[in-house]
mmCIF file of C-alpha atoms in Angstrom:
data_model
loop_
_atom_site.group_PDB
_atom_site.id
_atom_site.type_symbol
_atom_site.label_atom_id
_atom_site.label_comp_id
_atom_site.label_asym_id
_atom_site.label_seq_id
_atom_site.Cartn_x
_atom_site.Cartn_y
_atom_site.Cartn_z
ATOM 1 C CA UNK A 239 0.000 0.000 0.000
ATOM 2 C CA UNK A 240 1.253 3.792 -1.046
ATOM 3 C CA UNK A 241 0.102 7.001 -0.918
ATOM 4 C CA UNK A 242 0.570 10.817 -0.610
ATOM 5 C CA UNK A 243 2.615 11.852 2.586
ATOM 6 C CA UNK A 244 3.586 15.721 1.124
ATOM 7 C CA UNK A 245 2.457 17.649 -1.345
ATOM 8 C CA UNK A 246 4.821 20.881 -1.981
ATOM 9 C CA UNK A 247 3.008 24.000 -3.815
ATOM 10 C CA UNK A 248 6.570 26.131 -4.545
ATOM 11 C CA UNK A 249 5.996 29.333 -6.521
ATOM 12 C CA UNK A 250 8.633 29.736 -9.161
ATOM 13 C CA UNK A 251 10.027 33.323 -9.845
ATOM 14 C CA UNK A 252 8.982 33.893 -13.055
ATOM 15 C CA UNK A 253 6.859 36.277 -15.114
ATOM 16 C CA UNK A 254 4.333 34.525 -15.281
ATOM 17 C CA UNK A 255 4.028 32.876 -11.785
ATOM 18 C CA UNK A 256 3.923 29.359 -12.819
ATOM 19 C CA UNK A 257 3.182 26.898 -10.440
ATOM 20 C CA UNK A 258 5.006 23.832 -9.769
ATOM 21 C CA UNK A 259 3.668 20.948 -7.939
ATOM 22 C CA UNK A 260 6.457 18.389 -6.443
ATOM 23 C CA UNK A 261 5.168 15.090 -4.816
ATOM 24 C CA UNK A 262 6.762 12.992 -2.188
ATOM 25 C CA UNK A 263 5.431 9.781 -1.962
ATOM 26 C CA UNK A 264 5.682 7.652 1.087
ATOM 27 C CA UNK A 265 6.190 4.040 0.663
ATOM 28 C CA UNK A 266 5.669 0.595 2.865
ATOM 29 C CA UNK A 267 8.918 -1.681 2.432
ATOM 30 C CA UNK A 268 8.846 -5.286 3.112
ATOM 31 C CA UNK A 269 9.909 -6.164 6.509
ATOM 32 C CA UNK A 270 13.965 -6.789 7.592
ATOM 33 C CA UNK A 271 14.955 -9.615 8.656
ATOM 34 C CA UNK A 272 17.775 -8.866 11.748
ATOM 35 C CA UNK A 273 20.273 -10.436 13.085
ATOM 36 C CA UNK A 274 22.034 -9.230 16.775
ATOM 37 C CA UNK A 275 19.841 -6.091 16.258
ATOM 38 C CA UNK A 276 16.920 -4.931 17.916
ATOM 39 C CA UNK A 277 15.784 -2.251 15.776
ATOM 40 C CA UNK A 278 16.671 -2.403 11.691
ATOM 41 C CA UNK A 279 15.870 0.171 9.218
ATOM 42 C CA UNK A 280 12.524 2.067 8.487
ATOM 43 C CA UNK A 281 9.723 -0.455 7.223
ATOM 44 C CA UNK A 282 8.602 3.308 5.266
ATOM 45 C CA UNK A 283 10.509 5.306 2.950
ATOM 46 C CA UNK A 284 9.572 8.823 1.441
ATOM 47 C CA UNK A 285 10.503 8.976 -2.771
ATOM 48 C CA UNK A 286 10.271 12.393 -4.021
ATOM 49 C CA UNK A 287 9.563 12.730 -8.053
ATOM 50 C CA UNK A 288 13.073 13.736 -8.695
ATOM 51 C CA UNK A 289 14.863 10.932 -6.799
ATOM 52 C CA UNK A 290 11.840 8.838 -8.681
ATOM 53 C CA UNK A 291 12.939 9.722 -12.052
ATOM 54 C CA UNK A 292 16.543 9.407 -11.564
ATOM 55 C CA UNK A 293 16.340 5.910 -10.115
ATOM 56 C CA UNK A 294 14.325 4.853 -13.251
ATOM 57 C CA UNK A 295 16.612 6.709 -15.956
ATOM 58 C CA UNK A 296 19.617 5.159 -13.710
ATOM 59 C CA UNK A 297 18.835 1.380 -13.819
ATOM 60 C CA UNK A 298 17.332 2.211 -16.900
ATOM 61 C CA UNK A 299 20.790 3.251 -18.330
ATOM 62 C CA UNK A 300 22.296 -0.104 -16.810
ATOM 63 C CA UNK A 301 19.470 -2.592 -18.087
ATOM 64 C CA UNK A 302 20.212 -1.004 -21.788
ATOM 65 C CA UNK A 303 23.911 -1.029 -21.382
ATOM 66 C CA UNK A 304 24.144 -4.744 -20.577
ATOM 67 C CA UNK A 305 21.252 -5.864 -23.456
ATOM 68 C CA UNK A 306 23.748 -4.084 -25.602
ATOM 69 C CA UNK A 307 26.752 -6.051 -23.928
ATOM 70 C CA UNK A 308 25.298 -8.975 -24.562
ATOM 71 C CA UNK A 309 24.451 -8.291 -28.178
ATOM 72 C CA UNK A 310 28.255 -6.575 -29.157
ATOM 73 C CA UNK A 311 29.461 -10.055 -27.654
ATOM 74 C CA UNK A 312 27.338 -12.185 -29.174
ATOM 75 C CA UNK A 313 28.907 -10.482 -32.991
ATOM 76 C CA UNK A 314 32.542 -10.734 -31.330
ATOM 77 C CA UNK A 315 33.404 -7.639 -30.601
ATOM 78 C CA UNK A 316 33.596 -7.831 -26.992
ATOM 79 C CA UNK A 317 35.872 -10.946 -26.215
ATOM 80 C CA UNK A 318 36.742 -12.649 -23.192
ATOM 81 C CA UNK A 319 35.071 -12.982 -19.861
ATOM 82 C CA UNK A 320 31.777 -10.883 -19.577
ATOM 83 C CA UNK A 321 29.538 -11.135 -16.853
ATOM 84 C CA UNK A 322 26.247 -9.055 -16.731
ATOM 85 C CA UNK A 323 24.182 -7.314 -14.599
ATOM 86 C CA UNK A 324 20.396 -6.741 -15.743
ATOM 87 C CA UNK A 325 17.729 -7.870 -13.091
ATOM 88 C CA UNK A 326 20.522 -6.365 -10.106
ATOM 89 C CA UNK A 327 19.791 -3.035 -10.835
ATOM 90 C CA UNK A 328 18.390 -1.913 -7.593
ATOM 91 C CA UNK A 329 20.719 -3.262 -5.539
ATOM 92 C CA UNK A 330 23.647 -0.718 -7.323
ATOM 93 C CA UNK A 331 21.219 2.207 -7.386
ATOM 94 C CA UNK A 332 19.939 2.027 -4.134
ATOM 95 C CA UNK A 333 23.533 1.089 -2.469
ATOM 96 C CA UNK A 334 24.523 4.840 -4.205
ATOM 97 C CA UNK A 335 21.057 6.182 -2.762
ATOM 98 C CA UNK A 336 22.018 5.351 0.978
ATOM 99 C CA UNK A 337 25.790 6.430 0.666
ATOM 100 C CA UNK A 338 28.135 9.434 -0.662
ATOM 101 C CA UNK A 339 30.013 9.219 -3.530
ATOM 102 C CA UNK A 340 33.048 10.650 -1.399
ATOM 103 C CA UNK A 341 32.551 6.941 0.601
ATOM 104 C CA UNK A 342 34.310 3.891 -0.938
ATOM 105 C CA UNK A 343 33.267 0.754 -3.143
ATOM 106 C CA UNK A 344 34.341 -2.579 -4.022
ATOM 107 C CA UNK A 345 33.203 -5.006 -5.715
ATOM 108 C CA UNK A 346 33.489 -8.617 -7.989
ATOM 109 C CA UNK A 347 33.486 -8.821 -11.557
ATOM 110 C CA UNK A 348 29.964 -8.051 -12.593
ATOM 111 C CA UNK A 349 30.945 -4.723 -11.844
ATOM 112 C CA UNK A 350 29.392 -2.395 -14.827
ATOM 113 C CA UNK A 351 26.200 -1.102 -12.787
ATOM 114 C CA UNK A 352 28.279 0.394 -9.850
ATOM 115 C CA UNK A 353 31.331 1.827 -12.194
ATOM 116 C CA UNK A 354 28.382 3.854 -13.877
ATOM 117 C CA UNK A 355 26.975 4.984 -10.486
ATOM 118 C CA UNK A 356 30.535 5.645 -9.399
ATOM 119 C CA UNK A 357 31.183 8.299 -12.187
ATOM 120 C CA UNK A 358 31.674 6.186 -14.925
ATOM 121 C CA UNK A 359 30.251 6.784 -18.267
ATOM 122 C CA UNK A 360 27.825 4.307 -20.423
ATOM 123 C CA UNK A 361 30.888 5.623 -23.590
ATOM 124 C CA UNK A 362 34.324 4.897 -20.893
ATOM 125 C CA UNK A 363 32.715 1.315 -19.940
ATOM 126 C CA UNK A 364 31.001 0.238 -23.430
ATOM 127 C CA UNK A 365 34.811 1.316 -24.645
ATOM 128 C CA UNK A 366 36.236 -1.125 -22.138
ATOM 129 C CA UNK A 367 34.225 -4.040 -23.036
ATOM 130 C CA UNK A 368 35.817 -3.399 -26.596
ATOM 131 C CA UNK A 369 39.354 -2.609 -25.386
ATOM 132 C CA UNK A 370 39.558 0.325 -27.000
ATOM 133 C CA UNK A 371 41.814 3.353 -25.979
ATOM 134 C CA UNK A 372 38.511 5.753 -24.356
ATOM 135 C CA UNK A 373 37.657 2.952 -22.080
ATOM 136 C CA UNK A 374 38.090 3.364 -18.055
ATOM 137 C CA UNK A 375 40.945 1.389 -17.982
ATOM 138 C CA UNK A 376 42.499 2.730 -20.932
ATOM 139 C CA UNK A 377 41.287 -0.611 -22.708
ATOM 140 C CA UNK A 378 43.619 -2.593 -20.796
ATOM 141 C CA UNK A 379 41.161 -3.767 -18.316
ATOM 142 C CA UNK A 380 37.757 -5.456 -19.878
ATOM 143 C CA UNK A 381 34.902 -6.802 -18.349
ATOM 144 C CA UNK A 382 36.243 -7.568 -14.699
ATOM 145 C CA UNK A 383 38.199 -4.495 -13.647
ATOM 146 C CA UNK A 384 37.315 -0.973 -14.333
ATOM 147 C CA UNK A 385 38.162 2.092 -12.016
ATOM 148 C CA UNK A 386 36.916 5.481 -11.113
ATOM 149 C CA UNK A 387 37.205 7.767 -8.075
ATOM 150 C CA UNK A 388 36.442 5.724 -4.810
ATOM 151 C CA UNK A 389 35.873 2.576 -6.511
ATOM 152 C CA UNK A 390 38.452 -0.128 -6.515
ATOM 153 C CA UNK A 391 36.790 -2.547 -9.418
ATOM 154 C CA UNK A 392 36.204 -4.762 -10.821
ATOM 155 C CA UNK A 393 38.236 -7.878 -9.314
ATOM 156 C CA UNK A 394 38.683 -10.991 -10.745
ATOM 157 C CA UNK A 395 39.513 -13.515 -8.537
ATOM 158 C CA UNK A 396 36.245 -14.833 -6.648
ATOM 159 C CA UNK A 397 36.216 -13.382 -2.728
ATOM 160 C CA UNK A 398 39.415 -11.675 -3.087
ATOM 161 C CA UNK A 399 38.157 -7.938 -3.111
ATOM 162 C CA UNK A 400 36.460 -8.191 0.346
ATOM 163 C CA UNK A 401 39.850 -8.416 2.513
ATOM 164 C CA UNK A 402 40.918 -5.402 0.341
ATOM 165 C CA UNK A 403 37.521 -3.742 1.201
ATOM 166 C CA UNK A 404 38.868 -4.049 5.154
ATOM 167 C CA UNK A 405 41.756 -2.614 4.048
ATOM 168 C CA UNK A 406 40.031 0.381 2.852
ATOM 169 C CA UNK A 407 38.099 0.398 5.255
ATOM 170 C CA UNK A 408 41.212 0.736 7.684
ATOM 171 C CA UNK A 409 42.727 3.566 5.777
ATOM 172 C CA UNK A 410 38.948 5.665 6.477
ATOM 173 C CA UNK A 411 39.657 4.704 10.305
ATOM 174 C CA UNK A 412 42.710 5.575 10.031
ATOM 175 C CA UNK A 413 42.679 8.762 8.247
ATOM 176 C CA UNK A 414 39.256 9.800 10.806
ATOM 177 C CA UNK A 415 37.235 11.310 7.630
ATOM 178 C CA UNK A 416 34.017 9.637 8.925
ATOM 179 C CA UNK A 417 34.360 7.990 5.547
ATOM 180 C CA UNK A 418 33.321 3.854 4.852
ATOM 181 C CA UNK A 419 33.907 1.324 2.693
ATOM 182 C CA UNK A 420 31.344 -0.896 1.039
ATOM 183 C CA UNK A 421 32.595 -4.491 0.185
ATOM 184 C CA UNK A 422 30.618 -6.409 -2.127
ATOM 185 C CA UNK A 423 30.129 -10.096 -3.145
ATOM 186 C CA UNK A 424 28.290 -12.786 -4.523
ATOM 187 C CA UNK A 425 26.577 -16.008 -2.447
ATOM 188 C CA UNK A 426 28.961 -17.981 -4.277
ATOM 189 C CA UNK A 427 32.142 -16.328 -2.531
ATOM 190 C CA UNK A 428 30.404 -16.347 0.360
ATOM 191 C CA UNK A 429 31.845 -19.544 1.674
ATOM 192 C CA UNK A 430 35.243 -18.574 0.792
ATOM 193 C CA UNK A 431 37.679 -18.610 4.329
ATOM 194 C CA UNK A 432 39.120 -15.035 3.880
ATOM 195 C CA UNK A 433 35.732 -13.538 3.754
ATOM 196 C CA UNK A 434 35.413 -15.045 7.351
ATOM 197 C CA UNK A 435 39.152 -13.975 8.178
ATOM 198 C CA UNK A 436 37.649 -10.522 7.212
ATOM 199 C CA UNK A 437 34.918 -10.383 8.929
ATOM 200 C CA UNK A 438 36.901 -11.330 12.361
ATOM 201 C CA UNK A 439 39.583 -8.889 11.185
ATOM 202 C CA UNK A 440 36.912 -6.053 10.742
ATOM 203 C CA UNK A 441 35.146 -7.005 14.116
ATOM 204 C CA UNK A 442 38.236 -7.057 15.897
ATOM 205 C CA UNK A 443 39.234 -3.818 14.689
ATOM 206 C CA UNK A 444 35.433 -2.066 14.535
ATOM 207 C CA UNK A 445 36.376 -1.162 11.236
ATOM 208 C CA UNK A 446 34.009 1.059 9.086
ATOM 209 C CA UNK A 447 32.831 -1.556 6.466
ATOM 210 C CA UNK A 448 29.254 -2.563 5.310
ATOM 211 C CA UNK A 449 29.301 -6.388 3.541
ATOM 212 C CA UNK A 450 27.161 -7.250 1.349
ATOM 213 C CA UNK A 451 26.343 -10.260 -0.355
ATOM 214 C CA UNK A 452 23.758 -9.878 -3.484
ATOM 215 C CA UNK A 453 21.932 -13.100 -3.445
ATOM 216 C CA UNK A 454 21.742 -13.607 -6.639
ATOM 217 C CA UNK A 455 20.289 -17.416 -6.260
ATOM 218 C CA UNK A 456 22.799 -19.298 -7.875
ATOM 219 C CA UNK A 457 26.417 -18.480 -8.047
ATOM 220 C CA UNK A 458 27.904 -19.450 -11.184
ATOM 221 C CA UNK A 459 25.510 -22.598 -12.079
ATOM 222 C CA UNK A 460 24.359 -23.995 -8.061
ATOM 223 C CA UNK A 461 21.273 -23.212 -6.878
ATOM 224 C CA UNK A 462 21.798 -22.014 -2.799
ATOM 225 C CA UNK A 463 20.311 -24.471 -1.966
ATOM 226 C CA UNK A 464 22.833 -27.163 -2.975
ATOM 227 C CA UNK A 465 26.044 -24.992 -2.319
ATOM 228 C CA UNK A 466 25.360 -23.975 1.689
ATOM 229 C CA UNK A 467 24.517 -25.342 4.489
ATOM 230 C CA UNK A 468 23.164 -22.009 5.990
ATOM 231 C CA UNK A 469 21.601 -19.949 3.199
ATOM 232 C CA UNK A 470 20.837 -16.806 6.000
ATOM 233 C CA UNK A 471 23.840 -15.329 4.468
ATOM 234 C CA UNK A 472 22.889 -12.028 6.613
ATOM 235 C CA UNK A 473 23.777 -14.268 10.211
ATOM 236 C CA UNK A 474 27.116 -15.779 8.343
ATOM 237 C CA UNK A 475 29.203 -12.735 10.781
ATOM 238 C CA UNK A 476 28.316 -14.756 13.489
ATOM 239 C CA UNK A 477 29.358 -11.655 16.186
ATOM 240 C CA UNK A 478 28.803 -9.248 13.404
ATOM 241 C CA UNK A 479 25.158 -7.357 12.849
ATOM 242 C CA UNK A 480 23.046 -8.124 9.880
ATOM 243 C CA UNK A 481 19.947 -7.216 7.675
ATOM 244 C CA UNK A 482 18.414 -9.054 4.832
ATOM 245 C CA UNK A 483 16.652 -6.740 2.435
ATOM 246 C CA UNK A 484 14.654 -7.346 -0.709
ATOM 247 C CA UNK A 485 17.491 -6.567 -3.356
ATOM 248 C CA UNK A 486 14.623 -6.291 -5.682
ATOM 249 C CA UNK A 487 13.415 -2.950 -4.661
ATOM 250 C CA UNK A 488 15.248 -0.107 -4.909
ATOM 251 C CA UNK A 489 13.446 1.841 -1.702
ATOM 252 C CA UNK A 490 14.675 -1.092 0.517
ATOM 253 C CA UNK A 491 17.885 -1.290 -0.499
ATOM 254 C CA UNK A 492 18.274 2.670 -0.315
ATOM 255 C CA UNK A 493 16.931 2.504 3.555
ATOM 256 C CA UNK A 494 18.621 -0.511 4.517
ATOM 257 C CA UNK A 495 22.056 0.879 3.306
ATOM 258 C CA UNK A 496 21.503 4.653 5.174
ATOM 259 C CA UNK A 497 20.635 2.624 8.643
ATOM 260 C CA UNK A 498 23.663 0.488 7.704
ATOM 261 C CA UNK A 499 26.199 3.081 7.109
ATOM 262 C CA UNK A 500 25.203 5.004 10.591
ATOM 263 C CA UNK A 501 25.751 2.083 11.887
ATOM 264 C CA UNK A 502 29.277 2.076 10.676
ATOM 265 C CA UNK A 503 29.664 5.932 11.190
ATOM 266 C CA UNK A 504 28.922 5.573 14.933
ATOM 267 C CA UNK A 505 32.172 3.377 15.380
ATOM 268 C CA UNK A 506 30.315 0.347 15.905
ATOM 269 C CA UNK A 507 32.178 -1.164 13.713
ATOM 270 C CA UNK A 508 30.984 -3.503 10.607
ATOM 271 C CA UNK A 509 27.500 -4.878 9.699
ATOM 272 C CA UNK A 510 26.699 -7.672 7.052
ATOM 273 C CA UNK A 511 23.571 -6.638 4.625
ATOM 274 C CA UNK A 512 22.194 -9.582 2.191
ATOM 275 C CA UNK A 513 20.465 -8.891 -0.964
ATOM 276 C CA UNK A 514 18.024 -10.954 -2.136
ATOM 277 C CA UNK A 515 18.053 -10.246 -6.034
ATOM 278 C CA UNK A 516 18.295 -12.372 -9.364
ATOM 279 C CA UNK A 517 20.211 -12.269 -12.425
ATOM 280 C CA UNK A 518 18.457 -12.775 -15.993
ATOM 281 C CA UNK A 519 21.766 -13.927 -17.641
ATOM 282 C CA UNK A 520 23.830 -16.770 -16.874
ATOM 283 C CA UNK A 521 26.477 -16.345 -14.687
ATOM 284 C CA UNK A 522 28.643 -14.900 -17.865
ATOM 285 C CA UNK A 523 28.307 -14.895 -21.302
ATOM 286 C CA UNK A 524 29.756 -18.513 -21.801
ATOM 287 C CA UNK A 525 26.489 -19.478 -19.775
ATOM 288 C CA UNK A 526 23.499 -20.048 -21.417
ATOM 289 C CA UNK A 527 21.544 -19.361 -17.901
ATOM 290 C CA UNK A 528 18.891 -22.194 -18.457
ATOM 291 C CA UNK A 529 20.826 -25.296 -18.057
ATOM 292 C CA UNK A 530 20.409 -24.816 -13.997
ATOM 293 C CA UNK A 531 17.047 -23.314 -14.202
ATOM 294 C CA UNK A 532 14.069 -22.744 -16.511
ATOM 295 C CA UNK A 533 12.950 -20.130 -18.524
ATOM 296 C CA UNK A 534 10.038 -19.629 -16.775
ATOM 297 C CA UNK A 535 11.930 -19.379 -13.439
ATOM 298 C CA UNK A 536 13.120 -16.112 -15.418
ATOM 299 C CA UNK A 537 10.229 -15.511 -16.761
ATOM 300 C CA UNK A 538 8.187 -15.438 -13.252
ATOM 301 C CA UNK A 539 11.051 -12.657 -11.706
ATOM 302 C CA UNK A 540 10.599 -10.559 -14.672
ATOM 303 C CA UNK A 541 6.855 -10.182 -14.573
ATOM 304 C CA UNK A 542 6.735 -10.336 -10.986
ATOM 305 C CA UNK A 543 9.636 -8.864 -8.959
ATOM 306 C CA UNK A 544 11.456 -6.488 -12.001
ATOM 307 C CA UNK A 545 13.172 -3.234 -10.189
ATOM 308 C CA UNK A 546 12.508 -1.344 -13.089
ATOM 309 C CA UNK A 547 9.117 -2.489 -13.507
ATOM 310 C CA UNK A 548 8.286 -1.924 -9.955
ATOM 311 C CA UNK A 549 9.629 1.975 -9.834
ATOM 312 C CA UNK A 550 7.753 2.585 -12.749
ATOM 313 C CA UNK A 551 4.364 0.947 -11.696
ATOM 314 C CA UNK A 552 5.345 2.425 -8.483
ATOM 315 C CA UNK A 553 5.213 6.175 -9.739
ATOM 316 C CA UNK A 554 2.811 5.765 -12.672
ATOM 317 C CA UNK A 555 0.002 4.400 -10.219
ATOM 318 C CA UNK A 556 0.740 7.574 -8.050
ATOM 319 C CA UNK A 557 0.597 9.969 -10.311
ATOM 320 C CA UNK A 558 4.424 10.851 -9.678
ATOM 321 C CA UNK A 559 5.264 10.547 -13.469
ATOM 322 C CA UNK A 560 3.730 9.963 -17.135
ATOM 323 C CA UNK A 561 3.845 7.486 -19.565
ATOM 324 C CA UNK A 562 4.994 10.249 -21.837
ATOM 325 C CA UNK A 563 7.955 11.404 -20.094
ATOM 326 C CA UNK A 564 9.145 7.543 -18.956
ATOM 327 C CA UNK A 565 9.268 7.036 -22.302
ATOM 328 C CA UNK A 566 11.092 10.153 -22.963
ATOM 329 C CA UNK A 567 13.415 8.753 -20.958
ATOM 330 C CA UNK A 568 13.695 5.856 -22.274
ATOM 331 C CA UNK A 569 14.620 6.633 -25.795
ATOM 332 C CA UNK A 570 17.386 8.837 -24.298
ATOM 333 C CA UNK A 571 18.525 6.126 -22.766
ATOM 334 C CA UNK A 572 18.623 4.121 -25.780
ATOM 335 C CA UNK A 573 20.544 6.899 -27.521
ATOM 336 C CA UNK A 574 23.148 7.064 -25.334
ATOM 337 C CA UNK A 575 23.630 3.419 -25.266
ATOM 338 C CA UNK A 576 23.867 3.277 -29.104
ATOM 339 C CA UNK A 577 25.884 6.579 -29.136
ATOM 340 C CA UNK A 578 27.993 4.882 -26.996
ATOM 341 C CA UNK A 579 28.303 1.494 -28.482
ATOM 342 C CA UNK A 580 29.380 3.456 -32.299
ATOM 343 C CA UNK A 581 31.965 5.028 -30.320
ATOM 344 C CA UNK A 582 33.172 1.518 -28.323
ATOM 345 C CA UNK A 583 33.438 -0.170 -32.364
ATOM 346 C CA UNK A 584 35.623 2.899 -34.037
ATOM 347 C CA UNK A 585 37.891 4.090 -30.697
ATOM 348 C CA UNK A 586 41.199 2.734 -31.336
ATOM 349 C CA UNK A 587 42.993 0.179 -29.791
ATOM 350 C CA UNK A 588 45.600 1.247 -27.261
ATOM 351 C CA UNK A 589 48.826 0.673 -28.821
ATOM 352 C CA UNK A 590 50.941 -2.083 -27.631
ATOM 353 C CA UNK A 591 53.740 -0.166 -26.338
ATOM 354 C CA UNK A 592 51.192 1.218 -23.893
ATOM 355 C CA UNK A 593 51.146 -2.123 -22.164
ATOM 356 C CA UNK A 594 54.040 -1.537 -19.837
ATOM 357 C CA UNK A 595 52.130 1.797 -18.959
ATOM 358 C CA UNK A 596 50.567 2.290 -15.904
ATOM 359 C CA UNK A 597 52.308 -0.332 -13.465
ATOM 360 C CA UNK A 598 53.359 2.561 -10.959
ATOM 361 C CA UNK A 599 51.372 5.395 -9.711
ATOM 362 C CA UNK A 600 54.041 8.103 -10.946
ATOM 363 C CA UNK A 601 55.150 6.908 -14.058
ATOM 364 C CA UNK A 602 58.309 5.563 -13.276
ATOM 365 C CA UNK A 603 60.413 3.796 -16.083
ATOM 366 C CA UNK A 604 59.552 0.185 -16.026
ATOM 367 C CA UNK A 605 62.819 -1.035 -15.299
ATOM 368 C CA UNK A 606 61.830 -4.144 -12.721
ATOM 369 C CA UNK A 607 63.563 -7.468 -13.012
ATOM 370 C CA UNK A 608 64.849 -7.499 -16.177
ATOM 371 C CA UNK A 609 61.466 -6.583 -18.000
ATOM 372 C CA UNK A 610 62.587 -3.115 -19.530
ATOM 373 C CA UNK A 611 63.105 -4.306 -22.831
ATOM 374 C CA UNK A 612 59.237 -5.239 -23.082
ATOM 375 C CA UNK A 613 58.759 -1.449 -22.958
ATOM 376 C CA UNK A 614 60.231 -1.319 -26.504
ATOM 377 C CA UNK A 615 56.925 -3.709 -28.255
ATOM 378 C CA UNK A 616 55.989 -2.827 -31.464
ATOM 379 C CA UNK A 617 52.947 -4.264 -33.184
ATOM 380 C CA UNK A 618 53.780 -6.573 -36.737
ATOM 381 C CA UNK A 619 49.999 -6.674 -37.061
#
C-alpha cells in the first residue's frame, strides 16, 4: 500500500508565476529480517519525483547497457570474460542512494552497474568491453576491472576484493574522515575462508565496512540451496550485525544501506547486509543461464519482482510521473547506449607499447627485473 505523505506547492520566480507541484510519496517496504539487532531500518521510505525519475533513468541506463553487452558479444566484438548485470539493478542504485560518492566501493566482476553509479560513463565502460583506448581502464582492463574515483573494481579472482575492502576500510579509520567502505560479493564467494578472516579482522578492529552479499540465487551454475549449508547469508558474521533486504526494490535497499552506514559511522564497527536479487543472464556470457534453471523461473522474476518495472508501476500508479515522459526517458537512454556502443566499435585500440604503462602510480620507467626491454613492443599486425 502507497500514498501521498507531502504535497509541496513552490511558486517559481517567473513572469508569469507558474506553479510547480512536487510530490513525495511515502512508501511501505517489506519487513527486515535482523540479526544481533533490535531495531533495523525504516519499514517506510519517502521517494520524491526527482529521486523517482533518476532511479528509473539510472537502472534504466544499466538494463540497456548490458542488453547491448550482450548483443556486441554475441557479434565478437567484446571478447573474453563478460559477466552481466540486468535484473541487479536496484541493488547498485539504491547502495549509491544510501551512501556518498566521497565513501568507498568494491566489488566482484559483474561490476558495470556500480562503475556507472561511481562516475563512470555508459561511452568509458562500453569502450572497455571493446578494449579500445577511451575505455576506463584505458582498454587494458575489460569486463572484470574498471576504475573510477572511490571505486576499486572490478576484481577478478572470486572473494578476493572483500579483505581489500577491510583494508580500505582501515585507511577511512585511520585517516578519521568519517568515511566507509562498502565491500561487495556474490553467495557464491560467500563460503570462501578469507571472507570469514575478514569479517573477524573487521570485528576485531570495529572497522568502518558494510558487507554485502547480493543473493543472486545461484552463483555461477548452483542453486543455494545445494552450495550452503546455511543460506541466511545475513547471520554468516556470526558476532557481526546483519539485515536481509529485498534486493529487488530499490526503496529497501536505499533505507537498509543509510541505517547500515550510521551504523558504521557511529564506530560500531561492521555490519553484514544480504540482498536478495536475481540475475536474468547466466552467470557470464559462456552461460546459457537455463541449463540450472528454466525459462520460466526467469520468466516469473521478470513479470513479478522487475526493479525497473516496480519503480515505474510504483510512480505511474501515483501519479508521480507519465507514460509520456518515462518514455522520454527511455529513448534517451537508448541513444546514449547506441551513441555509446558506435563510439566503443571505431575508438582505437591502445597501442601495444602502452602495455608496460601504468604499473606505478608516478610513471616511473619500467625497469623491474629485467622486464625493460618489453617497454620497446611494437605491433607486426
Amino acid at each position: 500500500m502507497e500514498w501521498f505523505k507531502n504535497k509541496h506547492i513552490q511558486v517559481l520566480e517567473w513572469p508569469s508565476q507558474i506553479c510547480r507541484v512536487e510530490f513525495s510519496l511515502c512508501v511501505l517496504l517489506q519487513k527486515v529480517d535482523l540479526h544481533r539487532l533490535e531495531e533495523g531500518p525504516p519499514l517506510t521510505a519517502t521517494l520524491t519525483r526527482e529521486e523517482g525519475l533518476k532511479y528509473y533513468r539510472t537502472m534504466q541506463t544499466i538494463r540497456r547497457m548490458e542488453l547491448k553487452a550482450d548483443q556486441l558479444y554475441k557479434q565478437k566484438i567484446i571478447r573474453g570474460f563478460c559477466h552481466l548485470y540486468d535484473g541487479q539493478e536496484a541493488c547498485a542504485v539504491g547502495i549509491e542512494g544510501g551512501i556518498t560518492l566521497s565513501d568507498h566501493l568494491i566489488t566482484a566482476y559483474r561490476a558495470h552497474g556500480y562503475t556507472l553509479t561511481r562516475g563512470g560513463t555508459v561511452r568509458e565502460i562500453m569502450a572497455e568491453l571493446t578494449g579500445r583506448r577511451g575505455g576506463i581502464a584505458k582498454g587494458k582492463g575489460g569486463s572484470m576491472h574498471m576504475y573510477t574515483k572511490n571505486f576499486y573494481g572490478g576484481n577478478g579472482i572470486v572473494g578476493a576484493q572483500v579483505p581489500l575492502g577491510a583494508g580500505v576500510a582501515l585507511a577511512c579509520k585511520y585517516l578519521g574522515n568519517d568515511q566507509l567502505c562498502v565491500s561487495l560479493y556474490g553467495d557464491g564467494a560467500a563460503n570462501q575462508g578469507q571472507i570469514f578472516e575478514t569479517y573477524n579482522m573487521s570485528s576485531l578492529w570495529k572497522l568502518p565496512i558494510i558487507f554485502i552479499c547480493e543473493n543472486n540465487q545461484y552463483a555461477m551454475g548452483t542453486s543455494v540451496e545445494r552450495s550452503a549449508a546455511s543460506t541466511e547469508y545475513y547471520k554468516r558474521g556470526d558476532y557481526i550485525p546483519g539485515i536481509r533486504v529485498d534486493g529487488m526494490d530499490v526503496l529497501c535497499v536505499r533505507e537498509a544501506t543509510k541505517f547500515a552506514a550510521a551504523h558504521c559511522r557511529s564506530g560500531k564497527g561492521p555490519i553484514l547486509m544480504e540482498l536478495q536479487t536475481y540475475r536474468y543472464h547466466g552467470h557470464s556470457m559462456s552461460d546459457p543461464g537455463v541449463s540450472y534453471r528454466t525459462r520460466e523461473e526467469i520468466q516469473e522474476v521478470r513479470s513479478k519482482s522487475d526493479p525497473i518495472s516496480m519503480l515505474k508501476d510504483r510512480m505511474l500508479s501515483n501519479n508521480m510521473a507519465s507514460i509520456e515522459e518515462l518514455k522520454e526517458i527511455d529513448i534517451a537512454v537508448r541513444k546514449e547506449i547506441e551513441d555509446a556502443a558506435q563510439f566503443a566499435t571505431t575508438d582505437p585500440e591502445p597501442p601495444l607499447d602502452d602495455l608496460c604503462s601504468h604499473i606505478f602510480a608516478n610513471d616511473q620507467p619500467f625497469e623491474v627485473r629485467g622486464a625493460t626491454p618489453w617497454t620497446k613492443l611494437t605491433s607486426t599486425s
